[in-house]
Amino acid sequence: MPGPGGHSGPAAGSRPGDDPGLPPRPAYTPGSAQRRLNRPVRERYPQIRATSGYGDPRTRHTGPGPGAGTEQEPERSSKLTARLTLAMTVVIGQLWGLTVVVNEWMRGNTGTAWWGAGFLCLSFLAVLGLWAIDPKDR
């Protein structure tokens, strides 16, 4: 019996969007008894082999090349690491100092707050000094 739009509903076993001229698709269930729905991976994807990747004879170069990822200038690396550690220590000190300055300012101790602001300016100049030590490392 036709529906309200003047056409009959979908056929049993079909899904919305299926072509009415094709037979309905079977319902998929994992572990189906139908062989075509439950094929092993090697049959579904024959291009994937046990040796795909590391054992594939077509693979000649497995990485970026010899020496990649190793430090070529260890002295420069240690110098940069030391400067970075000092700068991070100064930044942490600035954050702590900013906390102290704001607390003192809120309590009304403006003299202590100004000394703390001076400390923050001095530590900022220390970071600028560390940055200016060796311009070729930038």
mmCIF file of N, CA and C in Angstrom:
data_model
loop_
_atom_site.group_PDB
_atom_site.id
_atom_site.type_symbol
_atom_site.label_atom_id
_atom_site.label_comp_id
_atom_site.label_asym_id
_atom_site.label_seq_id
_atom_site.Cartn_x
_atom_site.Cartn_y
_atom_site.Cartn_z
ATOM 1 N N MET A 1 0.844 -1.167 0.000
ATOM 2 C CA MET A 1 0.000 0.000 0.000
ATOM 3 C C MET A 1 0.893 1.235 0.000
ATOM 4 N N PRO A 2 0.670 2.192 -0.881
ATOM 5 C CA PRO A 2 1.525 3.376 -0.944
ATOM 6 C C PRO A 2 1.392 4.209 0.313
ATOM 7 N N GLY A 3 2.507 4.893 0.643
ATOM 8 C CA GLY A 3 2.541 5.755 1.822
ATOM 9 C C GLY A 3 1.937 7.110 1.503
ATOM 10 N N PRO A 4 2.092 8.080 2.423
ATOM 11 C CA PRO A 4 1.480 9.393 2.258
ATOM 12 C C PRO A 4 2.025 10.146 1.045
ATOM 13 N N GLY A 5 3.221 9.868 0.602
ATOM 14 C CA GLY A 5 3.789 10.582 -0.532
ATOM 15 C C GLY A 5 3.402 9.980 -1.856
ATOM 16 N N GLY A 6 2.668 8.897 -1.876
ATOM 17 C CA GLY A 6 2.250 8.292 -3.121
ATOM 18 C C GLY A 6 3.183 7.197 -3.592
ATOM 19 N N HIS A 7 4.188 6.833 -2.799
ATOM 20 C CA HIS A 7 5.073 5.737 -3.205
ATOM 21 C C HIS A 7 5.196 4.767 -2.043
ATOM 22 N N SER A 8 5.623 3.592 -2.364
ATOM 23 C CA SER A 8 5.751 2.579 -1.314
ATOM 24 C C SER A 8 7.057 2.793 -0.564
ATOM 25 N N GLY A 9 7.147 2.272 0.639
ATOM 26 C CA GLY A 9 8.333 2.408 1.485
ATOM 27 C C GLY A 9 9.479 1.571 0.957
ATOM 28 N N PRO A 10 10.630 1.604 1.632
ATOM 29 C CA PRO A 10 11.786 0.841 1.167
ATOM 30 C C PRO A 10 11.534 -0.650 1.278
ATOM 31 N N ALA A 11 12.204 -1.375 0.405
ATOM 32 C CA ALA A 11 12.059 -2.837 0.399
ATOM 33 C C ALA A 11 12.683 -3.409 1.661
ATOM 34 N N ALA A 12 12.225 -4.559 2.046
ATOM 35 C CA ALA A 12 12.747 -5.211 3.246
ATOM 36 C C ALA A 12 14.225 -5.541 3.036
ATOM 37 N N GLY A 13 15.052 -5.258 4.021
ATOM 38 C CA GLY A 13 16.473 -5.578 3.942
ATOM 39 C C GLY A 13 17.303 -4.478 3.297
ATOM 40 N N SER A 14 16.672 -3.478 2.732
ATOM 41 C CA SER A 14 17.449 -2.405 2.107
ATOM 42 C C SER A 14 17.618 -1.258 3.088
ATOM 43 N N ARG A 15 18.568 -0.391 2.771
ATOM 44 C CA ARG A 15 18.849 0.763 3.611
ATOM 45 C C ARG A 15 18.508 2.028 2.848
ATOM 46 N N PRO A 16 18.265 3.140 3.542
ATOM 47 C CA PRO A 16 17.994 4.396 2.839
ATOM 48 C C PRO A 16 19.162 4.738 1.916
ATOM 49 N N GLY A 17 18.894 5.124 0.708
ATOM 50 C CA GLY A 17 19.927 5.480 -0.248
ATOM 51 C C GLY A 17 20.343 4.335 -1.139
ATOM 52 N N ASP A 18 19.881 3.097 -0.878
ATOM 53 C CA ASP A 18 20.219 1.971 -1.747
ATOM 54 C C ASP A 18 19.508 2.129 -3.075
ATOM 55 N N ASP A 19 20.154 1.642 -4.117
ATOM 56 C CA ASP A 19 19.551 1.663 -5.453
ATOM 57 C C ASP A 19 18.454 0.604 -5.498
ATOM 58 N N PRO A 20 17.209 0.989 -5.837
ATOM 59 C CA PRO A 20 16.122 0.005 -5.835
ATOM 60 C C PRO A 20 16.309 -1.085 -6.895
ATOM 61 N N GLY A 21 17.166 -0.877 -7.899
ATOM 62 C CA GLY A 21 17.375 -1.884 -8.936
ATOM 63 C C GLY A 21 18.328 -2.995 -8.508
ATOM 64 N N LEU A 22 19.087 -2.786 -7.424
ATOM 65 C CA LEU A 22 20.039 -3.803 -6.966
ATOM 66 C C LEU A 22 19.406 -4.658 -5.877
ATOM 67 N N PRO A 23 19.900 -5.883 -5.737
ATOM 68 C CA PRO A 23 19.383 -6.703 -4.631
ATOM 69 C C PRO A 23 19.834 -6.110 -3.298
ATOM 70 N N PRO A 24 19.071 -6.293 -2.251
ATOM 71 C CA PRO A 24 19.440 -5.707 -0.946
ATOM 72 C C PRO A 24 20.746 -6.296 -0.436
ATOM 73 N N ARG A 25 21.518 -5.427 0.258
ATOM 74 C CA ARG A 25 22.786 -5.883 0.826
ATOM 75 C C ARG A 25 22.509 -6.749 2.046
ATOM 76 N N PRO A 26 23.309 -7.796 2.245
ATOM 77 C CA PRO A 26 23.121 -8.601 3.453
ATOM 78 C C PRO A 26 23.601 -7.825 4.674
ATOM 79 N N ALA A 27 23.023 -8.109 5.786
ATOM 80 C CA ALA A 27 23.431 -7.451 7.029
ATOM 81 C C ALA A 27 24.795 -7.977 7.437
ATOM 82 N N TYR A 28 25.679 -7.079 7.847
ATOM 83 C CA TYR A 28 27.021 -7.482 8.264
ATOM 84 C C TYR A 28 27.012 -7.825 9.745
ATOM 85 N N THR A 29 27.548 -8.958 10.037
ATOM 86 C CA THR A 29 27.762 -9.337 11.433
ATOM 87 C C THR A 29 29.171 -9.873 11.555
ATOM 88 N N PRO A 30 29.927 -9.451 12.555
ATOM 89 C CA PRO A 30 31.287 -9.977 12.723
ATOM 90 C C PRO A 30 31.237 -11.486 12.908
ATOM 91 N N GLY A 31 32.149 -12.158 12.273
ATOM 92 C CA GLY A 31 32.184 -13.603 12.371
ATOM 93 C C GLY A 31 31.068 -14.250 11.568
ATOM 94 N N SER A 32 30.729 -13.655 10.457
ATOM 95 C CA SER A 32 29.628 -14.150 9.638
ATOM 96 C C SER A 32 29.964 -15.510 9.032
ATOM 97 N N ALA A 33 28.941 -16.319 8.800
ATOM 98 C CA ALA A 33 29.138 -17.620 8.160
ATOM 99 C C ALA A 33 29.357 -17.458 6.658
ATOM 100 N N GLN A 34 29.005 -16.314 6.102
ATOM 101 C CA GLN A 34 29.203 -16.075 4.679
ATOM 102 C C GLN A 34 30.663 -15.719 4.432
ATOM 103 N N ARG A 35 31.311 -16.512 3.604
ATOM 104 C CA ARG A 35 32.759 -16.367 3.377
ATOM 105 C C ARG A 35 33.111 -14.976 2.847
ATOM 106 N N ARG A 36 32.297 -14.413 1.967
ATOM 107 C CA ARG A 36 32.655 -13.128 1.374
ATOM 108 C C ARG A 36 32.580 -11.976 2.381
ATOM 109 N N LEU A 37 31.865 -12.163 3.476
ATOM 110 C CA LEU A 37 31.793 -11.128 4.497
ATOM 111 C C LEU A 37 32.839 -11.307 5.598
ATOM 112 N N ASN A 38 33.459 -12.468 5.640
ATOM 113 C CA ASN A 38 34.371 -12.788 6.733
ATOM 114 C C ASN A 38 35.678 -13.346 6.178
ATOM 115 N N ARG A 39 36.326 -12.567 5.308
ATOM 116 C CA ARG A 39 37.587 -13.032 4.723
ATOM 117 C C ARG A 39 38.755 -12.653 5.623
ATOM 118 N N PRO A 40 39.812 -13.425 5.611
ATOM 119 C CA PRO A 40 41.009 -13.053 6.375
ATOM 120 C C PRO A 40 41.637 -11.774 5.810
ATOM 121 N N VAL A 41 42.421 -11.110 6.616
ATOM 122 C CA VAL A 41 43.036 -9.850 6.208
ATOM 123 C C VAL A 41 43.899 -10.043 4.965
ATOM 124 N N ARG A 42 44.625 -11.131 4.879
ATOM 125 C CA ARG A 42 45.519 -11.328 3.725
ATOM 126 C C ARG A 42 44.760 -11.456 2.415
ATOM 127 N N GLU A 43 43.494 -11.884 2.473
ATOM 128 C CA GLU A 43 42.690 -11.933 1.252
ATOM 129 C C GLU A 43 42.060 -10.579 0.951
ATOM 130 N N ARG A 44 41.683 -9.839 1.977
ATOM 131 C CA ARG A 44 41.089 -8.522 1.749
ATOM 132 C C ARG A 44 42.125 -7.512 1.284
ATOM 133 N N TYR A 45 43.358 -7.619 1.803
ATOM 134 C CA TYR A 45 44.425 -6.685 1.464
ATOM 135 C C TYR A 45 45.658 -7.468 1.013
ATOM 136 N N PRO A 46 45.676 -7.938 -0.223
ATOM 137 C CA PRO A 46 46.810 -8.765 -0.667
ATOM 138 C C PRO A 46 48.122 -7.980 -0.764
ATOM 139 N N GLN A 47 48.051 -6.659 -0.847
ATOM 140 C CA GLN A 47 49.282 -5.875 -0.961
ATOM 141 C C GLN A 47 50.046 -5.805 0.360
ATOM 142 N N ILE A 48 49.407 -6.140 1.492
ATOM 143 C CA ILE A 48 50.090 -6.144 2.779
ATOM 144 C C ILE A 48 50.666 -7.540 2.993
ATOM 145 N N ARG A 49 51.991 -7.573 3.096
ATOM 146 C CA ARG A 49 52.665 -8.857 3.302
ATOM 147 C C ARG A 49 53.366 -8.847 4.658
ATOM 148 N N ALA A 50 53.774 -10.011 5.104
ATOM 149 C CA ALA A 50 54.456 -10.108 6.398
ATOM 150 C C ALA A 50 55.758 -9.326 6.395
ATOM 151 N N THR A 51 56.363 -9.149 5.225
ATOM 152 C CA THR A 51 57.635 -8.427 5.147
ATOM 153 C C THR A 51 57.455 -6.973 4.735
ATOM 154 N N SER A 52 56.228 -6.483 4.706
ATOM 155 C CA SER A 52 56.035 -5.077 4.355
ATOM 156 C C SER A 52 56.727 -4.204 5.386
ATOM 157 N N GLY A 53 57.485 -3.251 4.921
ATOM 158 C CA GLY A 53 58.189 -2.346 5.823
ATOM 159 C C GLY A 53 59.640 -2.699 5.922
ATOM 160 N N TYR A 54 60.074 -3.180 7.085
ATOM 161 C CA TYR A 54 61.500 -3.382 7.321
ATOM 162 C C TYR A 54 62.113 -4.447 6.424
ATOM 163 N N GLY A 55 61.338 -5.471 6.049
ATOM 164 C CA GLY A 55 61.906 -6.546 5.243
ATOM 165 C C GLY A 55 61.641 -6.403 3.763
ATOM 166 N N ASP A 56 60.996 -5.363 3.349
ATOM 167 C CA ASP A 56 60.649 -5.166 1.951
ATOM 168 C C ASP A 56 61.898 -4.808 1.162
ATOM 169 N N PRO A 57 62.233 -5.580 0.112
ATOM 170 C CA PRO A 57 63.457 -5.301 -0.645
ATOM 171 C C PRO A 57 63.414 -3.949 -1.358
ATOM 172 N N ARG A 58 62.223 -3.371 -1.532
ATOM 173 C CA ARG A 58 62.137 -2.066 -2.190
ATOM 174 C C ARG A 58 62.544 -0.933 -1.263
ATOM 175 N N THR A 59 62.627 -1.202 0.046
ATOM 176 C CA THR A 59 63.009 -0.179 1.009
ATOM 177 C C THR A 59 64.521 -0.127 1.077
ATOM 178 N N ARG A 60 65.084 0.996 0.629
ATOM 179 C CA ARG A 60 66.539 1.127 0.618
ATOM 180 C C ARG A 60 67.024 2.014 1.753
ATOM 181 N N HIS A 61 66.325 3.126 1.983
ATOM 182 C CA HIS A 61 66.742 4.094 2.999
ATOM 183 C C HIS A 61 65.657 4.169 4.063
ATOM 184 N N THR A 62 66.035 3.876 5.299
ATOM 185 C CA THR A 62 65.037 3.830 6.365
ATOM 186 C C THR A 62 65.011 5.072 7.229
ATOM 187 N N GLY A 63 65.904 6.011 6.982
ATOM 188 C CA GLY A 63 65.926 7.186 7.835
ATOM 189 C C GLY A 63 66.523 8.382 7.133
ATOM 190 N N PRO A 64 66.740 9.462 7.865
ATOM 191 C CA PRO A 64 67.244 10.680 7.249
ATOM 192 C C PRO A 64 68.713 10.613 6.842
ATOM 193 N N GLY A 65 69.473 9.675 7.350
ATOM 194 C CA GLY A 65 70.863 9.548 6.931
ATOM 195 C C GLY A 65 71.797 9.393 8.106
ATOM 196 N N PRO A 66 73.066 9.100 7.822
ATOM 197 C CA PRO A 66 74.023 8.892 8.906
ATOM 198 C C PRO A 66 74.278 10.189 9.669
ATOM 199 N N GLY A 67 74.339 10.094 10.974
ATOM 200 C CA GLY A 67 74.630 11.242 11.817
ATOM 201 C C GLY A 67 73.414 12.065 12.191
ATOM 202 N N ALA A 68 72.253 11.723 11.669
ATOM 203 C CA ALA A 68 71.062 12.508 11.988
ATOM 204 C C ALA A 68 70.674 12.272 13.444
ATOM 205 N N GLY A 69 70.352 13.330 14.129
ATOM 206 C CA GLY A 69 69.931 13.224 15.516
ATOM 207 C C GLY A 69 71.070 13.257 16.507
ATOM 208 N N THR A 70 72.282 13.255 16.023
ATOM 209 C CA THR A 70 73.422 13.351 16.941
ATOM 210 C C THR A 70 73.922 14.783 16.932
ATOM 211 N N GLU A 71 74.521 15.187 18.002
ATOM 212 C CA GLU A 71 75.001 16.562 18.120
ATOM 213 C C GLU A 71 76.313 16.701 17.355
ATOM 214 N N GLN A 72 76.365 17.658 16.453
ATOM 215 C CA GLN A 72 77.569 17.870 15.645
ATOM 216 C C GLN A 72 78.574 18.774 16.363
ATOM 217 N N GLU A 73 78.086 19.672 17.228
ATOM 218 C CA GLU A 73 78.952 20.575 17.990
ATOM 219 C C GLU A 73 78.602 20.474 19.469
ATOM 220 N N PRO A 74 79.177 19.510 20.196
ATOM 221 C CA PRO A 74 78.791 19.335 21.599
ATOM 222 C C PRO A 74 79.151 20.526 22.486
ATOM 223 N N GLU A 75 80.239 21.257 22.176
ATOM 224 C CA GLU A 75 80.606 22.415 23.002
ATOM 225 C C GLU A 75 79.543 23.500 22.893
ATOM 226 N N ARG A 76 79.080 23.753 21.695
ATOM 227 C CA ARG A 76 78.039 24.766 21.492
ATOM 228 C C ARG A 76 76.747 24.346 22.190
ATOM 229 N N SER A 77 76.432 23.060 22.099
ATOM 230 C CA SER A 77 75.216 22.560 22.731
ATOM 231 C C SER A 77 75.273 22.739 24.239
ATOM 232 N N SER A 78 76.401 22.427 24.855
ATOM 233 C CA SER A 78 76.506 22.569 26.308
ATOM 234 C C SER A 78 76.449 24.041 26.723
ATOM 235 N N LYS A 79 77.043 24.918 25.909
ATOM 236 C CA LYS A 79 76.996 26.346 26.204
ATOM 237 C C LYS A 79 75.559 26.870 26.128
ATOM 238 N N LEU A 80 74.838 26.463 25.085
ATOM 239 C CA LEU A 80 73.449 26.902 24.936
ATOM 240 C C LEU A 80 72.559 26.340 26.050
ATOM 241 N N THR A 81 72.824 25.107 26.450
ATOM 242 C CA THR A 81 72.043 24.504 27.532
ATOM 243 C C THR A 81 72.279 25.248 28.846
ATOM 244 N N ALA A 82 73.531 25.610 29.109
ATOM 245 C CA ALA A 82 73.838 26.357 30.336
ATOM 246 C C ALA A 82 73.166 27.727 30.319
ATOM 247 N N ARG A 83 73.205 28.412 29.194
ATOM 248 C CA ARG A 83 72.563 29.728 29.105
ATOM 249 C C ARG A 83 71.051 29.611 29.239
ATOM 250 N N LEU A 84 70.484 28.570 28.639
ATOM 251 C CA LEU A 84 69.038 28.363 28.754
ATOM 252 C C LEU A 84 68.649 28.077 30.201
ATOM 253 N N THR A 85 69.444 27.269 30.892
ATOM 254 C CA THR A 85 69.168 26.967 32.300
ATOM 255 C C THR A 85 69.231 28.236 33.150
ATOM 256 N N LEU A 86 70.236 29.076 32.909
ATOM 257 C CA LEU A 86 70.332 30.334 33.655
ATOM 258 C C LEU A 86 69.137 31.234 33.361
ATOM 259 N N ALA A 87 68.756 31.330 32.097
ATOM 260 C CA ALA A 87 67.621 32.189 31.743
ATOM 261 C C ALA A 87 66.331 31.678 32.372
ATOM 262 N N MET A 88 66.142 30.367 32.377
ATOM 263 C CA MET A 88 64.928 29.815 32.989
ATOM 264 C C MET A 88 64.918 30.064 34.495
ATOM 265 N N THR A 89 66.077 29.968 35.130
ATOM 266 C CA THR A 89 66.167 30.247 36.560
ATOM 267 C C THR A 89 65.803 31.704 36.848
ATOM 268 N N VAL A 90 66.283 32.601 36.004
ATOM 269 C CA VAL A 90 65.973 34.017 36.189
ATOM 270 C C VAL A 90 64.480 34.271 35.991
ATOM 271 N N VAL A 91 63.885 33.631 34.994
ATOM 272 C CA VAL A 91 62.456 33.823 34.745
ATOM 273 C C VAL A 91 61.632 33.313 35.923
ATOM 274 N N ILE A 92 62.020 32.167 36.477
ATOM 275 C CA ILE A 92 61.314 31.647 37.659
ATOM 276 C C ILE A 92 61.469 32.619 38.826
ATOM 277 N N GLY A 93 62.674 33.181 38.983
ATOM 278 C CA GLY A 93 62.891 34.182 40.020
ATOM 279 C C GLY A 93 62.049 35.425 39.787
ATOM 280 N N GLN A 94 61.879 35.817 38.533
ATOM 281 C CA GLN A 94 61.034 36.975 38.234
ATOM 282 C C GLN A 94 59.584 36.709 38.613
ATOM 283 N N LEU A 95 59.098 35.516 38.330
ATOM 284 C CA LEU A 95 57.720 35.186 38.699
ATOM 285 C C LEU A 95 57.533 35.206 40.213
ATOM 286 N N TRP A 96 58.500 34.642 40.920
ATOM 287 C CA TRP A 96 58.432 34.671 42.381
ATOM 288 C C TRP A 96 58.484 36.115 42.880
ATOM 289 N N GLY A 97 59.417 36.909 42.328
ATOM 290 C CA GLY A 97 59.544 38.305 42.723
ATOM 291 C C GLY A 97 58.286 39.104 42.427
ATOM 292 N N LEU A 98 57.651 38.831 41.305
ATOM 293 C CA LEU A 98 56.409 39.522 40.969
ATOM 294 C C LEU A 98 55.320 39.206 41.989
ATOM 295 N N THR A 99 55.266 37.957 42.433
ATOM 296 C CA THR A 99 54.301 37.574 43.458
ATOM 297 C C THR A 99 54.558 38.342 44.760
ATOM 298 N N VAL A 100 55.817 38.412 45.160
ATOM 299 C CA VAL A 100 56.175 39.119 46.397
ATOM 300 C C VAL A 100 55.851 40.604 46.275
ATOM 301 N N VAL A 101 56.192 41.201 45.128
ATOM 302 C CA VAL A 101 55.949 42.634 44.927
ATOM 303 C C VAL A 101 54.458 42.946 44.986
ATOM 304 N N VAL A 102 53.654 42.141 44.319
ATOM 305 C CA VAL A 102 52.203 42.388 44.315
ATOM 306 C C VAL A 102 51.636 42.223 45.723
ATOM 307 N N ASN A 103 52.089 41.208 46.463
ATOM 308 C CA ASN A 103 51.609 41.027 47.836
ATOM 309 C C ASN A 103 51.965 42.222 48.717
ATOM 310 N N GLU A 104 53.212 42.701 48.594
ATOM 311 C CA GLU A 104 53.641 43.846 49.408
ATOM 312 C C GLU A 104 52.881 45.106 49.008
ATOM 313 N N TRP A 105 52.649 45.298 47.739
ATOM 314 C CA TRP A 105 51.922 46.474 47.274
ATOM 315 C C TRP A 105 50.489 46.450 47.809
ATOM 316 N N MET A 106 49.868 45.269 47.788
ATOM 317 C CA MET A 106 48.489 45.163 48.271
ATOM 318 C C MET A 106 48.400 45.367 49.787
ATOM 319 N N ARG A 107 49.462 45.055 50.504
ATOM 320 C CA ARG A 107 49.477 45.281 51.955
ATOM 321 C C ARG A 107 49.747 46.735 52.304
ATOM 322 N N GLY A 108 50.190 47.505 51.326
ATOM 323 C CA GLY A 108 50.487 48.906 51.576
ATOM 324 C C GLY A 108 51.956 49.188 51.819
ATOM 325 N N ASN A 109 52.812 48.194 51.741
ATOM 326 C CA ASN A 109 54.258 48.379 51.920
ATOM 327 C C ASN A 109 54.878 48.797 50.589
ATOM 328 N N THR A 110 54.687 50.043 50.219
ATOM 329 C CA THR A 110 55.144 50.490 48.905
ATOM 330 C C THR A 110 56.664 50.547 48.800
ATOM 331 N N GLY A 111 57.352 50.808 49.905
ATOM 332 C CA GLY A 111 58.820 50.836 49.867
ATOM 333 C C GLY A 111 59.386 49.484 49.470
ATOM 334 N N THR A 112 58.888 48.425 50.092
ATOM 335 C CA THR A 112 59.331 47.071 49.761
ATOM 336 C C THR A 112 58.939 46.717 48.326
ATOM 337 N N ALA A 113 57.771 47.167 47.910
ATOM 338 C CA ALA A 113 57.320 46.880 46.546
ATOM 339 C C ALA A 113 58.239 47.530 45.521
ATOM 340 N N TRP A 114 58.718 48.754 45.795
ATOM 341 C CA TRP A 114 59.623 49.408 44.847
ATOM 342 C C TRP A 114 60.968 48.698 44.792
ATOM 343 N N TRP A 115 61.456 48.216 45.949
ATOM 344 C CA TRP A 115 62.705 47.439 45.928
ATOM 345 C C TRP A 115 62.511 46.154 45.107
ATOM 346 N N GLY A 116 61.363 45.540 45.254
ATOM 347 C CA GLY A 116 61.070 44.332 44.458
ATOM 348 C C GLY A 116 60.972 44.632 42.978
ATOM 349 N N ALA A 117 60.384 45.775 42.639
ATOM 350 C CA ALA A 117 60.315 46.168 41.226
ATOM 351 C C ALA A 117 61.718 46.395 40.669
ATOM 352 N N GLY A 118 62.605 46.945 41.491
ATOM 353 C CA GLY A 118 64.006 47.109 41.067
ATOM 354 C C GLY A 118 64.668 45.763 40.815
ATOM 355 N N PHE A 119 64.383 44.783 41.701
ATOM 356 C CA PHE A 119 64.908 43.426 41.503
ATOM 357 C C PHE A 119 64.416 42.842 40.180
ATOM 358 N N LEU A 120 63.146 43.047 39.866
ATOM 359 C CA LEU A 120 62.600 42.519 38.611
ATOM 360 C C LEU A 120 63.274 43.163 37.405
ATOM 361 N N CYS A 121 63.513 44.459 37.471
ATOM 362 C CA CYS A 121 64.196 45.142 36.363
ATOM 363 C C CYS A 121 65.627 44.634 36.220
ATOM 364 N N LEU A 122 66.310 44.438 37.341
ATOM 365 C CA LEU A 122 67.687 43.940 37.306
ATOM 366 C C LEU A 122 67.740 42.522 36.728
ATOM 367 N N SER A 123 66.816 41.672 37.100
ATOM 368 C CA SER A 123 66.825 40.307 36.559
ATOM 369 C C SER A 123 66.476 40.306 35.070
ATOM 370 N N PHE A 124 65.628 41.231 34.631
ATOM 371 C CA PHE A 124 65.340 41.344 33.202
ATOM 372 C C PHE A 124 66.593 41.753 32.436
ATOM 373 N N LEU A 125 67.353 42.698 33.000
ATOM 374 C CA LEU A 125 68.610 43.102 32.366
ATOM 375 C C LEU A 125 69.603 41.941 32.332
ATOM 376 N N ALA A 126 69.582 41.063 33.337
ATOM 377 C CA ALA A 126 70.454 39.883 33.341
ATOM 378 C C ALA A 126 70.095 38.956 32.180
ATOM 379 N N VAL A 127 68.809 38.769 31.924
ATOM 380 C CA VAL A 127 68.397 37.927 30.797
ATOM 381 C C VAL A 127 68.827 38.564 29.477
ATOM 382 N N LEU A 128 68.679 39.879 29.356
ATOM 383 C CA LEU A 128 69.148 40.557 28.139
ATOM 384 C C LEU A 128 70.654 40.398 27.969
ATOM 385 N N GLY A 129 71.391 40.444 29.072
ATOM 386 C CA GLY A 129 72.834 40.228 29.005
ATOM 387 C C GLY A 129 73.176 38.827 28.525
ATOM 388 N N LEU A 130 72.471 37.820 29.019
ATOM 389 C CA LEU A 130 72.696 36.453 28.549
ATOM 390 C C LEU A 130 72.381 36.323 27.061
ATOM 391 N N TRP A 131 71.370 37.044 26.609
ATOM 392 C CA TRP A 131 70.987 36.988 25.198
ATOM 393 C C TRP A 131 72.049 37.661 24.323
ATOM 394 N N ALA A 132 72.680 38.743 24.840
ATOM 395 C CA ALA A 132 73.626 39.510 24.056
ATOM 396 C C ALA A 132 75.044 38.949 24.080
ATOM 397 N N ILE A 133 75.310 37.929 24.884
ATOM 398 C CA ILE A 133 76.677 37.403 25.013
ATOM 399 C C ILE A 133 77.241 36.941 23.671
ATOM 400 N N ASP A 134 76.502 36.144 22.941
ATOM 401 C CA ASP A 134 77.027 35.560 21.710
ATOM 402 C C ASP A 134 76.006 35.707 20.581
ATOM 403 N N PRO A 135 76.129 36.766 19.762
ATOM 404 C CA PRO A 135 75.119 37.007 18.730
ATOM 405 C C PRO A 135 75.059 35.931 17.650
ATOM 406 N N LYS A 136 76.135 35.161 17.435
ATOM 407 C CA LYS A 136 76.096 34.161 16.353
ATOM 408 C C LYS A 136 75.227 32.951 16.700
ATOM 409 N N ASP A 137 74.842 32.791 17.970
ATOM 410 C CA ASP A 137 74.004 31.656 18.360
ATOM 411 C C ASP A 137 72.532 31.917 18.152
ATOM 412 N N ARG A 138 72.161 33.071 17.663
ATOM 413 C CA ARG A 138 70.744 33.359 17.438
ATOM 414 C C ARG A 138 70.329 32.928 16.075
#
